[in-house]
Amino acid sequence: YFIILLASFSSIADNKITYFIADKSSSPIQISTKSSEQVGIVTDVINAIEKQNIQFSHSILPFKRMMKYMKNPKVKWITYGSAAWPGLQSLSLSKTPIMTVKHSFLTLKPNKYNKISDLFGKSLVLIRGFNYPGLAAYIEQDKFDIIYVKDHEAAIKVIAMGRAVAFPEMNIRLNYHLKNMKLPRDNFNFHYIGNIIADYDINLCFSLNFPELLKVKIEGILVEMKSDGRLENIINAY
């Protein structure tokens, strides 16, 4: 009896899956508010999946600590990722993408931009610890004066104050933060930079030890959400 009890407990522990949320750095993909409310595009998708009798344990961590936990082979987890990124967030992705992201340089209205060389020798604002794949070679060659900041709001403030010329970011993030900071969209220009940072998909991302049957079930829910418009409604809310 004791052995059976032990076995059932260990199988429950084995089936515990963590949904990782990166604290403060991934809005509007994941948003953790001061009132500990969890929202954001991917979190809303996860909440919809949980309505189908699937339960995750939600864990909000600073990005670097989250990556450390994700490397632990004993932890089963789900979060978001992309084939365009390095490391664990590109290895085991859902077949159905959640959305496709486009990138732009955010500048003040008067600042003109046609090609990357227009910014050589000028100040660019970047977020410390973030990857900028299409810009990495130029950054290494010191083509820009870089101002590093801790988050998106700080970067947008630097642009609004005219301390830097351009800030590269996903359009959806730029729109979200401008709205959140109550800054008039008309003061800024978005210069689309698909030739530097190609459009890419954001998907759900699974740990390599994620239960296969559950993955299949989640994939089915994603397909349904895409076809009945729920995915699009979630994205449009942000």
Coordinates of C-alpha atoms in Angstrom, one line a residue:
Y1 CA 0.0 0.0 0.0
F2 CA 2.8 2.4 1.0
I3 CA 4.7 1.6 -2.3
I4 CA 1.5 2.3 -4.3
L5 CA 1.0 5.6 -2.5
L6 CA 4.7 6.6 -3.1
A7 CA 4.4 5.8 -6.7
S8 CA 1.2 7.9 -7.2
F9 CA 2.9 10.8 -5.4
S10 CA 6.0 10.6 -7.6
S11 CA 3.9 10.5 -10.7
I12 CA 2.0 13.7 -9.6
A13 CA 5.4 15.3 -9.0
D14 CA 6.7 14.1 -12.4
N15 CA 3.7 15.7 -14.1
K16 CA 4.1 19.1 -12.5
I17 CA 4.7 21.6 -15.3
T18 CA 5.9 25.1 -14.8
Y19 CA 4.8 28.0 -17.0
F20 CA 7.8 30.5 -16.9
I21 CA 7.1 34.2 -17.0
A22 CA 10.0 36.6 -17.5
D23 CA 9.6 39.4 -15.0
K24 CA 9.3 43.0 -16.3
S25 CA 11.2 42.4 -19.6
S26 CA 8.7 40.8 -22.0
S27 CA 5.6 43.0 -22.1
P28 CA 3.2 42.7 -23.9
I29 CA 4.1 39.1 -24.6
Q30 CA 4.0 38.4 -20.8
I31 CA 3.0 41.0 -18.3
S32 CA 3.2 40.6 -14.5
T33 CA 1.6 43.6 -12.8
K34 CA 2.2 45.0 -9.3
S35 CA -1.2 43.5 -8.2
S36 CA 0.4 40.1 -9.3
E37 CA -2.2 39.9 -12.1
Q38 CA -0.7 37.8 -15.0
V39 CA -1.7 38.9 -18.5
G40 CA 0.0 39.4 -21.9
I41 CA -0.4 37.6 -25.2
V42 CA 1.3 34.3 -24.3
T43 CA -0.1 34.3 -20.8
D44 CA -3.6 34.7 -22.2
V45 CA -3.0 31.8 -24.6
I46 CA -1.8 29.7 -21.6
N47 CA -4.9 30.7 -19.6
A48 CA -7.1 29.5 -22.6
I49 CA -5.2 26.2 -22.7
E50 CA -5.7 25.8 -18.9
K51 CA -9.5 26.0 -19.4
Q52 CA -9.2 22.7 -21.2
N53 CA -8.4 20.9 -18.0
I54 CA -4.6 21.3 -18.2
Q55 CA -2.9 22.8 -15.2
F56 CA 0.5 24.6 -15.0
S57 CA 2.3 26.1 -12.1
H58 CA 3.0 29.8 -12.9
S59 CA 6.5 31.1 -12.0
I60 CA 7.6 34.7 -12.4
L61 CA 11.3 35.1 -12.4
P62 CA 13.9 37.7 -13.6
F63 CA 15.0 36.6 -17.2
K64 CA 18.5 35.3 -16.2
R65 CA 17.2 33.2 -13.3
M66 CA 14.4 31.9 -15.5
M67 CA 17.0 30.7 -18.1
K68 CA 18.9 29.0 -15.3
Y69 CA 15.9 27.1 -14.1
M70 CA 15.0 26.1 -17.7
K71 CA 18.5 24.4 -18.0
N72 CA 17.6 22.0 -15.1
P73 CA 16.9 18.7 -16.8
K74 CA 14.5 17.7 -14.0
V75 CA 12.1 20.6 -14.6
K76 CA 9.3 20.3 -17.1
W77 CA 8.3 23.7 -18.4
I78 CA 6.4 25.7 -21.0
T79 CA 7.0 29.3 -22.1
Y80 CA 7.4 31.1 -25.4
G81 CA 10.3 31.1 -27.9
S82 CA 11.3 31.5 -31.5
A83 CA 13.4 29.7 -34.0
A84 CA 15.2 33.1 -34.6
W85 CA 16.6 33.2 -31.0
P86 CA 19.7 31.4 -29.6
G87 CA 19.5 28.7 -26.9
L88 CA 16.8 26.9 -25.1
Q89 CA 14.0 29.1 -26.4
S90 CA 14.4 27.9 -29.9
L91 CA 14.7 24.1 -29.4
S92 CA 11.3 22.6 -28.9
L93 CA 8.6 24.9 -30.4
S94 CA 4.9 24.5 -31.1
K95 CA 4.1 23.8 -34.8
T96 CA 1.4 26.5 -34.7
P97 CA 2.9 30.0 -34.2
I98 CA 1.2 32.4 -31.8
M99 CA 2.1 35.4 -33.9
T100 CA 4.6 36.9 -36.4
V101 CA 6.6 39.9 -35.2
K102 CA 8.0 42.8 -37.2
H103 CA 10.7 45.2 -36.1
S104 CA 11.2 48.9 -36.5
F105 CA 13.5 51.7 -35.4
L106 CA 11.6 54.1 -33.2
T107 CA 12.7 57.7 -33.8
L108 CA 11.3 61.1 -33.2
K109 CA 9.2 62.5 -36.1
P110 CA 12.0 64.8 -37.5
N111 CA 14.7 62.1 -37.6
K112 CA 14.9 60.6 -41.1
Y113 CA 16.0 57.0 -41.8
N114 CA 16.5 55.3 -45.1
K115 CA 19.3 52.8 -44.6
I116 CA 21.4 51.6 -41.7
S117 CA 24.4 53.7 -42.6
D118 CA 22.3 56.8 -41.8
L119 CA 22.8 55.9 -38.2
F120 CA 26.6 55.3 -38.3
G121 CA 28.3 57.6 -35.8
K122 CA 24.9 58.4 -34.1
S123 CA 23.5 57.3 -30.8
L124 CA 21.4 54.1 -30.6
V125 CA 19.6 53.1 -27.4
L126 CA 19.6 49.3 -26.6
I127 CA 18.4 47.2 -23.6
R128 CA 21.2 45.6 -21.7
G129 CA 21.2 41.8 -22.0
F130 CA 18.9 41.7 -25.1
N131 CA 20.0 40.1 -28.4
Y132 CA 20.0 42.3 -31.6
P133 CA 20.8 39.7 -34.2
G134 CA 20.8 41.8 -37.4
L135 CA 22.6 44.7 -35.6
A136 CA 25.3 42.6 -33.8
A137 CA 28.0 43.0 -36.5
Y138 CA 27.5 46.8 -36.6
I139 CA 27.6 47.0 -32.8
E140 CA 30.9 45.0 -32.7
Q141 CA 32.4 47.3 -35.3
D142 CA 31.5 50.3 -33.1
K143 CA 29.3 51.9 -35.9
F144 CA 27.0 53.6 -33.3
D145 CA 27.3 55.4 -30.0
I146 CA 25.4 53.0 -27.8
I147 CA 23.3 54.0 -24.7
Y148 CA 22.4 50.9 -22.7
V149 CA 19.3 51.0 -20.5
K150 CA 17.5 48.5 -18.3
D151 CA 14.0 48.3 -19.9
H152 CA 11.7 49.4 -22.8
E153 CA 10.3 52.4 -20.9
A154 CA 13.8 53.8 -20.2
A155 CA 14.7 53.3 -23.9
I156 CA 11.6 55.1 -25.1
K157 CA 12.2 58.0 -22.7
V158 CA 15.8 58.4 -24.1
I159 CA 14.3 58.7 -27.6
A160 CA 11.5 61.1 -26.5
M161 CA 14.1 63.3 -24.8
G162 CA 16.3 63.3 -28.0
R163 CA 19.3 61.8 -26.2
A164 CA 19.5 59.0 -28.8
V165 CA 18.3 58.9 -32.4
A166 CA 16.9 55.4 -32.7
F167 CA 15.6 52.3 -30.7
P168 CA 15.2 49.0 -32.5
E169 CA 12.3 46.9 -31.2
M170 CA 9.2 44.8 -32.1
N171 CA 6.4 46.9 -33.4
I172 CA 3.9 45.3 -31.0
R173 CA 6.1 46.2 -28.0
L174 CA 6.7 49.8 -29.2
N175 CA 3.0 50.3 -29.6
Y176 CA 2.2 48.8 -26.3
H177 CA 4.7 50.9 -24.3
L178 CA 3.9 54.1 -26.1
K179 CA 0.2 53.6 -25.2
N180 CA 1.1 52.6 -21.6
M181 CA 3.4 55.6 -21.2
K182 CA 0.6 57.9 -22.7
L183 CA 3.0 59.3 -25.3
P184 CA 1.4 60.6 -28.5
R185 CA 2.1 58.2 -31.3
D186 CA 2.3 61.2 -33.7
N187 CA 5.5 62.4 -32.1
F188 CA 7.3 59.3 -33.3
N189 CA 8.1 57.4 -36.5
F190 CA 8.4 53.7 -37.0
H191 CA 11.0 52.8 -39.6
Y192 CA 10.4 49.2 -40.6
I193 CA 13.7 47.2 -40.6
G194 CA 12.7 43.8 -42.0
N195 CA 15.9 43.9 -44.1
I196 CA 18.0 44.0 -40.8
I197 CA 15.9 42.0 -38.4
A198 CA 13.7 39.6 -40.5
D199 CA 10.1 39.0 -39.4
Y200 CA 9.9 35.9 -37.3
D201 CA 7.3 33.8 -35.5
I202 CA 6.8 33.5 -31.8
N203 CA 5.7 30.1 -30.7
L204 CA 5.0 28.2 -27.5
C205 CA 8.3 26.6 -26.3
F206 CA 8.5 23.3 -24.4
S207 CA 11.2 21.7 -22.3
L208 CA 12.9 18.8 -24.0
N209 CA 11.4 16.4 -21.4
F210 CA 7.8 17.8 -21.9
P211 CA 5.2 15.0 -22.0
E212 CA 4.6 14.1 -25.6
L213 CA 0.8 13.4 -25.3
L214 CA 0.2 16.7 -23.5
K215 CA 2.2 18.5 -26.3
V216 CA -0.1 16.9 -28.9
K217 CA -3.2 18.1 -26.9
I218 CA -1.8 21.6 -26.6
E219 CA -1.0 21.7 -30.3
G220 CA -4.6 20.8 -31.0
I221 CA -5.9 23.6 -28.8
L222 CA -3.6 26.1 -30.6
V223 CA -4.9 25.0 -34.0
E224 CA -8.5 25.5 -32.8
M225 CA -7.6 28.9 -31.4
K226 CA -6.1 30.0 -34.6
S227 CA -9.0 28.8 -36.8
D228 CA -11.8 30.3 -34.6
G229 CA -10.1 33.7 -34.3
R230 CA -9.3 33.5 -30.6
L231 CA -5.5 33.9 -31.2
E232 CA -6.1 37.0 -33.3
N233 CA -8.4 38.5 -30.7
I234 CA -5.8 38.0 -28.0
I235 CA -3.1 39.7 -30.1
N236 CA -5.4 42.6 -31.1
A237 CA -6.2 43.3 -27.4
Y238 CA -2.6 44.5 -27.0

